[in-house]
Amino acid sequence: MEGGAKSNDVSAAPIAQPLSEDPTDIASNIKYHAQYTPHFSPFKFEPLQAYYAATADSVRDRLIKQWNDTYLHYDKVNPKQTYYLSMEYLQGRALTNAVGNLDIHNAYADALNKLGQQLEEVVEQEKDAALGNGGLGRLASCFLDSMATLNLPAWGYGLRYRYGLFKQLITKAGQEEVPEDWLEKFSPWEIVRHDVVFPIRFFGHVEVLPSGSRKWVGGEVLQALAYDVPIPGYRTKNTNSLRLWEAKASSEDFNLFLFNDGQYDAAAQLHSRAQQICAVLYPGDATENGKLLRLKQQFFLCSASLQDIIARFKEREDGKGSHQWSEFPKKVAIQLNDTHPTLTIPELMRLLMDDEGLGWDESWNITTRTIAYTNHTVLPEALEKWSQAVMWKLLPRHMEIIEEIDKRFVATIMSERPDLENKMPSMRILDHNATKPVVHMANLCVVSSHTVNGVAQLHSDILKAELFADYVSVWPTKFQNKTNGITPRRWIRFCSPELSHIITKWLKTDQWVTNLELLANLREFADNSELHAEWESAKMANKQRLAQYILHVTGVSIDPNSLFDIQVKRIHEYKRQLLNILGVIYRYKKLKGMSPEERKNTTPRTVMIGGKAFATYTNAKRIVKLVTDVGDVVNSDPDVNDYLKILGWTHDICYEDISVLSSSENHFPVFGNLPMKIGPEMLIPGSELSQHISTAGMEASGTSNMKFALNGCLIIGTLDGANVEIREEIGEDNFFLFGATADEVPQLRKDRENGLFKPDPRFEEAKQFIRSGAFGTYDYNPLLESLEGNSGYGRGDYFLVGHDFPSYMDAQARIDEAYKDRKRWIKMSILSTSGSGKFSSDRTISQYAKEIWNIAECRVP
């Protein structure tokens, strides 16, 4: 219909056509669901109803058919399967991904047109599932997409968080946190499995039975209920599952007597505790109750998932006669995504010994042949350590098992490697510190897993040379590298159709979408003027789309001809958003000192900075506040508005969830009462320069750098994480490098402690400009003091912002000059995309499948 009219096409009768790809039949199927699967009042078909009440249900019809066919096929073939356990998943919009992977995007666009709706507007109604925080969850979701696309038999397991991490609000006081509301209505993509329920015990005690075996009894018992989300592969029939667990209490746990006596809270005490488990991702753990809740979450995920895995293993094997436990590692591969699911190790041991009656040696053999561990960090605060007292209180049987694992590990090392005796305090699982004994979860993972991997070559090298060096001397073949990757479907094919069409045209094939290394063939056209024109046009179209969207929702005008400079990721001192904003402040001060004629010779920039600061991370929240204050001043200064704009957070415009202005999540800035969703699928295609500027040696990998590079965005960065490999692949001349290297960092910190650091005058000038009150009256001294002094808590510039500032500013000057040379810039952009073939999650998952999991393709015929 013309003009996006909203009246329905009466010719489309409400008839169920669940599998048709004809737009008219799809329109009929959508109308059928609107009428017979109602979620709203009748006779209303606005975009919200069109999404929830019809379109999602219609797409889900096809997914369910493929889903059922997939698991029937897996049951028939009975292949070895992978089970991926992660506390986080960031799926992104399911509708966009589903119609893209099922190759029915155009058919659904036409069908909705017939019904007076626009697919783009309907898609905007979907709220992202608030199941993650940052790169860890986005990586897990990319991996699920690749597993399905590669036809690998695999499951994802996670928790169904009702309120997510938090929704970010920006007020005059800074960042505030409120609950996410993605389940305020419901999610049309999940299907509850009422027949998949497992008991989960907490607290209690261990009984020794007459046979000598041990049994965990008493305490409180909750129920884990499964919700399944379909994960379709790209142009394949295989559709895998993400199984999310919800915690529930049974009706028997509701005390009717207490309720009728007016003791309402006491009557539903267990129900309340059940709701707490899946309420929030990463609840605050400053109190013992907070620590108990976090540990409950982790164990809940591990126990429910393992009970499910074991139940299906027994069901499949018993169908062939009877199950043999020696076959378990031949049919099951379990991957721990970081240390959060570490309790899988003692829980599998408990289930095998206490429930299945196996001995220690057989259970240990099965466990260590089944479980593999991915490390995602070398940051001390992120290497989980749990209080032994809390563990004994919540999981007494598991602490017995962990004690035995630790005891046997120590005995083995002392017998086979006595030279490591002095290393045992750092290698063993249990820390017997007299004041605060803890369980080292990463150590438990390394000791108990058959394979340990890092997520970028530099990161893996650091793990082997430093963090896990002593373990490497014992098990040199246990450690691998698996450089992270991203799914090309979501991160270029669907989000940048113009650029995708150009790539397909010049490569004369669209096979690059599932074989990203074909992008290397673009290099031969890197100097072609026709490609340059098409490439620049596509990039400009993406920039204009982003600029128009921001103008439409906010009234803020940004110039599409300016350099779009973006840093979007979690706010953390090591990621150095502070370095970025200090550079912006220096740029602003220099612009203010120029004459109008001098300003005309500069490179105009629109700087976008976004991310969530964790609720209790004070310095990160100060950085958020500084960005907002600088943006307020710069954006209202008519002298510089043609040459510098800062989009991040402002006081006058209240951003809701700008944090998700990152490629790791979707961000929902709110301006007044108007919701503005600047998702990564709009932001990344419109980018031209992206900042990945962490202190070298501190970022495990990063994946947003891969997304930006794939879309022809150039990177300014340090030699950290996957930046190292990106620079190697796209060419050193196409990467704006600055800063200290990882091997230089320790000595630089020692030099700082010894008073040898001499700050760059530009660095001092930027700090002094803040202290002058140019950006308001907020007290930034505590933040600035973290960059000053030579040592002491919260001082001494641990993250080397001051050291790297001069080389950072020099790199920014090189960027300004390069951007003026349009031919050179476009060539660099093309070479960035053509060098991104290595960074597909399809490649990463293929390596996991062959080198860690030992699983093979199981394609649905």
PDB file of C-alpha atoms in Angstrom, residues 331-511:
ATOM      1  CA  LYS A 331      28.145 -38.685  22.882  1.00  0.00           C
ATOM      2  CA  VAL A 332      28.445 -35.542  24.998  1.00  0.00           C
ATOM      3  CA  ALA A 333      30.776 -32.524  24.808  1.00  0.00           C
ATOM      4  CA  ILE A 334      30.279 -29.762  27.378  1.00  0.00           C
ATOM      5  CA  GLN A 335      31.838 -26.333  26.889  1.00  0.00           C
ATOM      6  CA  LEU A 336      32.099 -23.909  29.814  1.00  0.00           C
ATOM      7  CA  ASN A 337      31.922 -20.305  28.594  1.00  0.00           C
ATOM      8  CA  ASP A 338      34.195 -18.686  31.208  1.00  0.00           C
ATOM      9  CA  THR A 339      34.220 -19.697  34.889  1.00  0.00           C
ATOM     10  CA  HIS A 340      30.541 -18.995  35.660  1.00  0.00           C
ATOM     11  CA  PRO A 341      29.492 -22.609  34.867  1.00  0.00           C
ATOM     12  CA  THR A 342      32.443 -24.151  36.769  1.00  0.00           C
ATOM     13  CA  LEU A 343      30.098 -25.963  39.171  1.00  0.00           C
ATOM     14  CA  THR A 344      29.301 -28.252  36.250  1.00  0.00           C
ATOM     15  CA  ILE A 345      32.455 -30.154  37.265  1.00  0.00           C
ATOM     16  CA  PRO A 346      31.560 -31.167  40.849  1.00  0.00           C
ATOM     17  CA  GLU A 347      27.870 -31.496  39.932  1.00  0.00           C
ATOM     18  CA  LEU A 348      28.620 -33.998  37.161  1.00  0.00           C
ATOM     19  CA  MET A 349      30.794 -35.922  39.614  1.00  0.00           C
ATOM     20  CA  ARG A 350      27.973 -35.884  42.197  1.00  0.00           C
ATOM     21  CA  LEU A 351      25.327 -37.039  39.750  1.00  0.00           C
ATOM     22  CA  LEU A 352      27.518 -39.866  38.477  1.00  0.00           C
ATOM     23  CA  MET A 353      28.609 -41.050  41.931  1.00  0.00           C
ATOM     24  CA  ASP A 354      25.604 -40.379  44.155  1.00  0.00           C
ATOM     25  CA  ASP A 355      22.724 -40.824  41.707  1.00  0.00           C
ATOM     26  CA  GLU A 356      24.161 -43.292  39.190  1.00  0.00           C
ATOM     27  CA  GLY A 357      26.331 -45.286  41.595  1.00  0.00           C
ATOM     28  CA  LEU A 358      29.657 -44.946  39.770  1.00  0.00           C
ATOM     29  CA  GLY A 359      32.984 -44.903  41.592  1.00  0.00           C
ATOM     30  CA  TRP A 360      35.324 -41.931  41.842  1.00  0.00           C
ATOM     31  CA  ASP A 361      37.793 -43.061  39.185  1.00  0.00           C
ATOM     32  CA  GLU A 362      35.135 -43.821  36.580  1.00  0.00           C
ATOM     33  CA  SER A 363      33.277 -40.569  37.309  1.00  0.00           C
ATOM     34  CA  TRP A 364      36.495 -38.553  37.113  1.00  0.00           C
ATOM     35  CA  ASN A 365      37.435 -40.198  33.832  1.00  0.00           C
ATOM     36  CA  ILE A 366      34.030 -39.339  32.350  1.00  0.00           C
ATOM     37  CA  THR A 367      34.073 -35.783  33.667  1.00  0.00           C
ATOM     38  CA  THR A 368      37.554 -34.936  32.441  1.00  0.00           C
ATOM     39  CA  ARG A 369      36.889 -36.402  28.996  1.00  0.00           C
ATOM     40  CA  THR A 370      33.602 -34.485  28.646  1.00  0.00           C
ATOM     41  CA  ILE A 371      34.262 -30.924  29.852  1.00  0.00           C
ATOM     42  CA  ALA A 372      36.301 -28.173  28.177  1.00  0.00           C
ATOM     43  CA  TYR A 373      36.835 -24.619  29.399  1.00  0.00           C
ATOM     44  CA  THR A 374      37.137 -21.266  27.608  1.00  0.00           C
ATOM     45  CA  ASN A 375      38.984 -18.542  29.490  1.00  0.00           C
ATOM     46  CA  HIS A 376      37.909 -14.995  28.645  1.00  0.00           C
ATOM     47  CA  THR A 377      40.057 -12.813  30.851  1.00  0.00           C
ATOM     48  CA  VAL A 378      43.334 -12.267  32.621  1.00  0.00           C
ATOM     49  CA  LEU A 379      41.870  -9.527  34.856  1.00  0.00           C
ATOM     50  CA  PRO A 380      42.242 -10.605  38.502  1.00  0.00           C
ATOM     51  CA  GLU A 381      38.770  -9.375  39.497  1.00  0.00           C
ATOM     52  CA  ALA A 382      37.182 -11.447  36.744  1.00  0.00           C
ATOM     53  CA  LEU A 383      38.873 -14.709  37.774  1.00  0.00           C
ATOM     54  CA  GLU A 384      36.203 -15.959  40.120  1.00  0.00           C
ATOM     55  CA  LYS A 385      37.062 -16.911  43.680  1.00  0.00           C
ATOM     56  CA  TRP A 386      34.279 -18.133  45.962  1.00  0.00           C
ATOM     57  CA  SER A 387      34.406 -18.103  49.730  1.00  0.00           C
ATOM     58  CA  GLN A 388      34.759 -21.647  51.039  1.00  0.00           C
ATOM     59  CA  ALA A 389      32.373 -20.783  53.890  1.00  0.00           C
ATOM     60  CA  VAL A 390      29.659 -19.711  51.439  1.00  0.00           C
ATOM     61  CA  MET A 391      30.256 -22.823  49.318  1.00  0.00           C
ATOM     62  CA  TRP A 392      30.042 -25.137  52.344  1.00  0.00           C
ATOM     63  CA  LYS A 393      26.796 -23.483  53.385  1.00  0.00           C
ATOM     64  CA  LEU A 394      25.069 -23.665  50.003  1.00  0.00           C
ATOM     65  CA  LEU A 395      26.653 -26.761  48.399  1.00  0.00           C
ATOM     66  CA  PRO A 396      28.120 -29.050  51.088  1.00  0.00           C
ATOM     67  CA  ARG A 397      28.390 -32.138  48.878  1.00  0.00           C
ATOM     68  CA  HIS A 398      30.133 -30.203  46.141  1.00  0.00           C
ATOM     69  CA  MET A 399      32.699 -28.852  48.554  1.00  0.00           C
ATOM     70  CA  GLU A 400      33.489 -32.420  49.598  1.00  0.00           C
ATOM     71  CA  ILE A 401      34.067 -33.297  45.955  1.00  0.00           C
ATOM     72  CA  ILE A 402      36.163 -30.167  45.304  1.00  0.00           C
ATOM     73  CA  GLU A 403      38.272 -30.961  48.373  1.00  0.00           C
ATOM     74  CA  GLU A 404      38.915 -34.447  47.001  1.00  0.00           C
ATOM     75  CA  ILE A 405      39.796 -33.109  43.527  1.00  0.00           C
ATOM     76  CA  ASP A 406      42.218 -30.663  45.133  1.00  0.00           C
ATOM     77  CA  LYS A 407      43.748 -33.341  47.384  1.00  0.00           C
ATOM     78  CA  ARG A 408      44.306 -35.744  44.478  1.00  0.00           C
ATOM     79  CA  PHE A 409      45.698 -33.009  42.253  1.00  0.00           C
ATOM     80  CA  VAL A 410      48.231 -31.973  44.904  1.00  0.00           C
ATOM     81  CA  ALA A 411      49.241 -35.602  45.463  1.00  0.00           C
ATOM     82  CA  THR A 412      49.743 -36.150  41.717  1.00  0.00           C
ATOM     83  CA  ILE A 413      51.899 -33.032  41.305  1.00  0.00           C
ATOM     84  CA  MET A 414      53.999 -33.817  44.376  1.00  0.00           C
ATOM     85  CA  SER A 415      54.553 -37.338  43.057  1.00  0.00           C
ATOM     86  CA  GLU A 416      55.218 -36.524  39.402  1.00  0.00           C
ATOM     87  CA  ARG A 417      56.571 -32.951  39.575  1.00  0.00           C
ATOM     88  CA  PRO A 418      58.179 -32.317  42.992  1.00  0.00           C
ATOM     89  CA  ASP A 419      59.976 -29.341  41.435  1.00  0.00           C
ATOM     90  CA  LEU A 420      56.610 -27.519  41.497  1.00  0.00           C
ATOM     91  CA  GLU A 421      56.194 -27.790  45.266  1.00  0.00           C
ATOM     92  CA  ASN A 422      56.769 -24.071  45.793  1.00  0.00           C
ATOM     93  CA  LYS A 423      54.170 -23.334  43.063  1.00  0.00           C
ATOM     94  CA  MET A 424      51.387 -25.308  44.742  1.00  0.00           C
ATOM     95  CA  PRO A 425      49.801 -22.366  46.621  1.00  0.00           C
ATOM     96  CA  SER A 426      48.960 -20.675  43.300  1.00  0.00           C
ATOM     97  CA  MET A 427      48.149 -23.898  41.427  1.00  0.00           C
ATOM     98  CA  ARG A 428      45.854 -25.671  43.825  1.00  0.00           C
ATOM     99  CA  ILE A 429      42.083 -25.233  43.802  1.00  0.00           C
ATOM    100  CA  LEU A 430      41.583 -24.487  47.502  1.00  0.00           C
ATOM    101  CA  ASP A 431      43.313 -21.482  48.977  1.00  0.00           C
ATOM    102  CA  HIS A 432      43.906 -22.127  52.663  1.00  0.00           C
ATOM    103  CA  ASN A 433      44.421 -18.505  53.550  1.00  0.00           C
ATOM    104  CA  ALA A 434      43.699 -18.321  57.274  1.00  0.00           C
ATOM    105  CA  THR A 435      41.651 -15.122  57.063  1.00  0.00           C
ATOM    106  CA  LYS A 436      39.592 -15.766  53.917  1.00  0.00           C
ATOM    107  CA  PRO A 437      39.907 -19.231  52.349  1.00  0.00           C
ATOM    108  CA  VAL A 438      38.502 -19.373  48.804  1.00  0.00           C
ATOM    109  CA  VAL A 439      37.882 -21.751  45.904  1.00  0.00           C
ATOM    110  CA  HIS A 440      39.757 -20.731  42.737  1.00  0.00           C
ATOM    111  CA  MET A 441      37.246 -21.518  39.991  1.00  0.00           C
ATOM    112  CA  ALA A 442      39.671 -21.037  37.083  1.00  0.00           C
ATOM    113  CA  ASN A 443      42.103 -23.489  38.710  1.00  0.00           C
ATOM    114  CA  LEU A 444      39.286 -26.013  39.120  1.00  0.00           C
ATOM    115  CA  CYS A 445      38.461 -25.614  35.419  1.00  0.00           C
ATOM    116  CA  VAL A 446      42.073 -26.096  34.306  1.00  0.00           C
ATOM    117  CA  VAL A 447      42.624 -29.161  36.491  1.00  0.00           C
ATOM    118  CA  SER A 448      39.347 -30.826  35.470  1.00  0.00           C
ATOM    119  CA  SER A 449      38.986 -29.998  31.750  1.00  0.00           C
ATOM    120  CA  HIS A 450      40.476 -31.932  28.843  1.00  0.00           C
ATOM    121  CA  THR A 451      41.073 -28.668  26.934  1.00  0.00           C
ATOM    122  CA  VAL A 452      41.545 -25.034  27.918  1.00  0.00           C
ATOM    123  CA  ASN A 453      41.431 -22.316  25.275  1.00  0.00           C
ATOM    124  CA  GLY A 454      41.976 -18.584  25.025  1.00  0.00           C
ATOM    125  CA  VAL A 455      40.052 -16.415  22.580  1.00  0.00           C
ATOM    126  CA  ALA A 456      42.780 -14.565  20.637  1.00  0.00           C
ATOM    127  CA  GLN A 457      46.371 -15.479  19.878  1.00  0.00           C
ATOM    128  CA  LEU A 458      47.827 -12.798  22.160  1.00  0.00           C
ATOM    129  CA  HIS A 459      45.432 -13.749  24.950  1.00  0.00           C
ATOM    130  CA  SER A 460      46.251 -17.454  24.611  1.00  0.00           C
ATOM    131  CA  ASP A 461      49.969 -16.663  24.616  1.00  0.00           C
ATOM    132  CA  ILE A 462      49.572 -14.677  27.846  1.00  0.00           C
ATOM    133  CA  LEU A 463      47.613 -17.536  29.418  1.00  0.00           C
ATOM    134  CA  LYS A 464      50.355 -20.017  28.576  1.00  0.00           C
ATOM    135  CA  ALA A 465      53.284 -17.753  29.438  1.00  0.00           C
ATOM    136  CA  GLU A 466      51.892 -16.133  32.579  1.00  0.00           C
ATOM    137  CA  LEU A 467      48.510 -16.988  34.103  1.00  0.00           C
ATOM    138  CA  PHE A 468      48.589 -20.771  33.548  1.00  0.00           C
ATOM    139  CA  ALA A 469      52.315 -21.223  32.906  1.00  0.00           C
ATOM    140  CA  ASP A 470      52.799 -23.828  35.647  1.00  0.00           C
ATOM    141  CA  TYR A 471      49.891 -25.925  34.387  1.00  0.00           C
ATOM    142  CA  VAL A 472      51.331 -25.759  30.873  1.00  0.00           C
ATOM    143  CA  SER A 473      54.519 -27.369  32.184  1.00  0.00           C
ATOM    144  CA  VAL A 474      52.391 -30.271  33.446  1.00  0.00           C
ATOM    145  CA  TRP A 475      49.934 -30.556  30.528  1.00  0.00           C
ATOM    146  CA  PRO A 476      51.525 -28.853  27.494  1.00  0.00           C
ATOM    147  CA  THR A 477      48.916 -30.188  25.026  1.00  0.00           C
ATOM    148  CA  LYS A 478      45.876 -29.123  27.070  1.00  0.00           C
ATOM    149  CA  PHE A 479      46.027 -25.467  25.977  1.00  0.00           C
ATOM    150  CA  GLN A 480      44.776 -24.117  22.641  1.00  0.00           C
ATOM    151  CA  ASN A 481      43.841 -20.863  20.978  1.00  0.00           C
ATOM    152  CA  LYS A 482      40.462 -20.303  19.359  1.00  0.00           C
ATOM    153  CA  THR A 483      40.336 -16.732  18.068  1.00  0.00           C
ATOM    154  CA  ASN A 484      36.821 -15.388  18.433  1.00  0.00           C
ATOM    155  CA  GLY A 485      34.592 -14.623  15.485  1.00  0.00           C
ATOM    156  CA  ILE A 486      31.260 -13.028  14.604  1.00  0.00           C
ATOM    157  CA  THR A 487      28.359 -14.193  12.475  1.00  0.00           C
ATOM    158  CA  PRO A 488      28.477 -12.504   9.047  1.00  0.00           C
ATOM    159  CA  ARG A 489      24.717 -12.908   8.731  1.00  0.00           C
ATOM    160  CA  ARG A 490      23.706 -10.487  11.477  1.00  0.00           C
ATOM    161  CA  TRP A 491      26.791  -8.301  11.307  1.00  0.00           C
ATOM    162  CA  ILE A 492      26.866  -7.409   7.614  1.00  0.00           C
ATOM    163  CA  ARG A 493      24.475  -9.409   5.437  1.00  0.00           C
ATOM    164  CA  PHE A 494      21.318  -8.274   7.248  1.00  0.00           C
ATOM    165  CA  CYS A 495      22.440  -4.966   8.746  1.00  0.00           C
ATOM    166  CA  SER A 496      24.128  -3.516   5.662  1.00  0.00           C
ATOM    167  CA  PRO A 497      22.273  -4.757   2.570  1.00  0.00           C
ATOM    168  CA  GLU A 498      23.778  -2.078   0.316  1.00  0.00           C
ATOM    169  CA  LEU A 499      27.346  -3.067   1.125  1.00  0.00           C
ATOM    170  CA  SER A 500      26.426  -6.763   0.973  1.00  0.00           C
ATOM    171  CA  HIS A 501      25.002  -6.390  -2.523  1.00  0.00           C
ATOM    172  CA  ILE A 502      28.161  -4.631  -3.678  1.00  0.00           C
ATOM    173  CA  ILE A 503      30.332  -7.411  -2.265  1.00  0.00           C
ATOM    174  CA  THR A 504      28.189 -10.048  -3.962  1.00  0.00           C
ATOM    175  CA  LYS A 505      28.296  -8.154  -7.260  1.00  0.00           C
ATOM    176  CA  TRP A 506      32.089  -7.861  -7.297  1.00  0.00           C
ATOM    177  CA  LEU A 507      32.744 -11.395  -6.060  1.00  0.00           C
ATOM    178  CA  LYS A 508      30.065 -12.733  -8.444  1.00  0.00           C
ATOM    179  CA  THR A 509      28.716 -14.952  -5.651  1.00  0.00           C
ATOM    180  CA  ASP A 510      26.932 -14.662  -2.325  1.00  0.00           C
ATOM    181  CA  GLN A 511      28.763 -17.690  -0.934  1.00  0.00           C
TER     182      GLN A 511
END
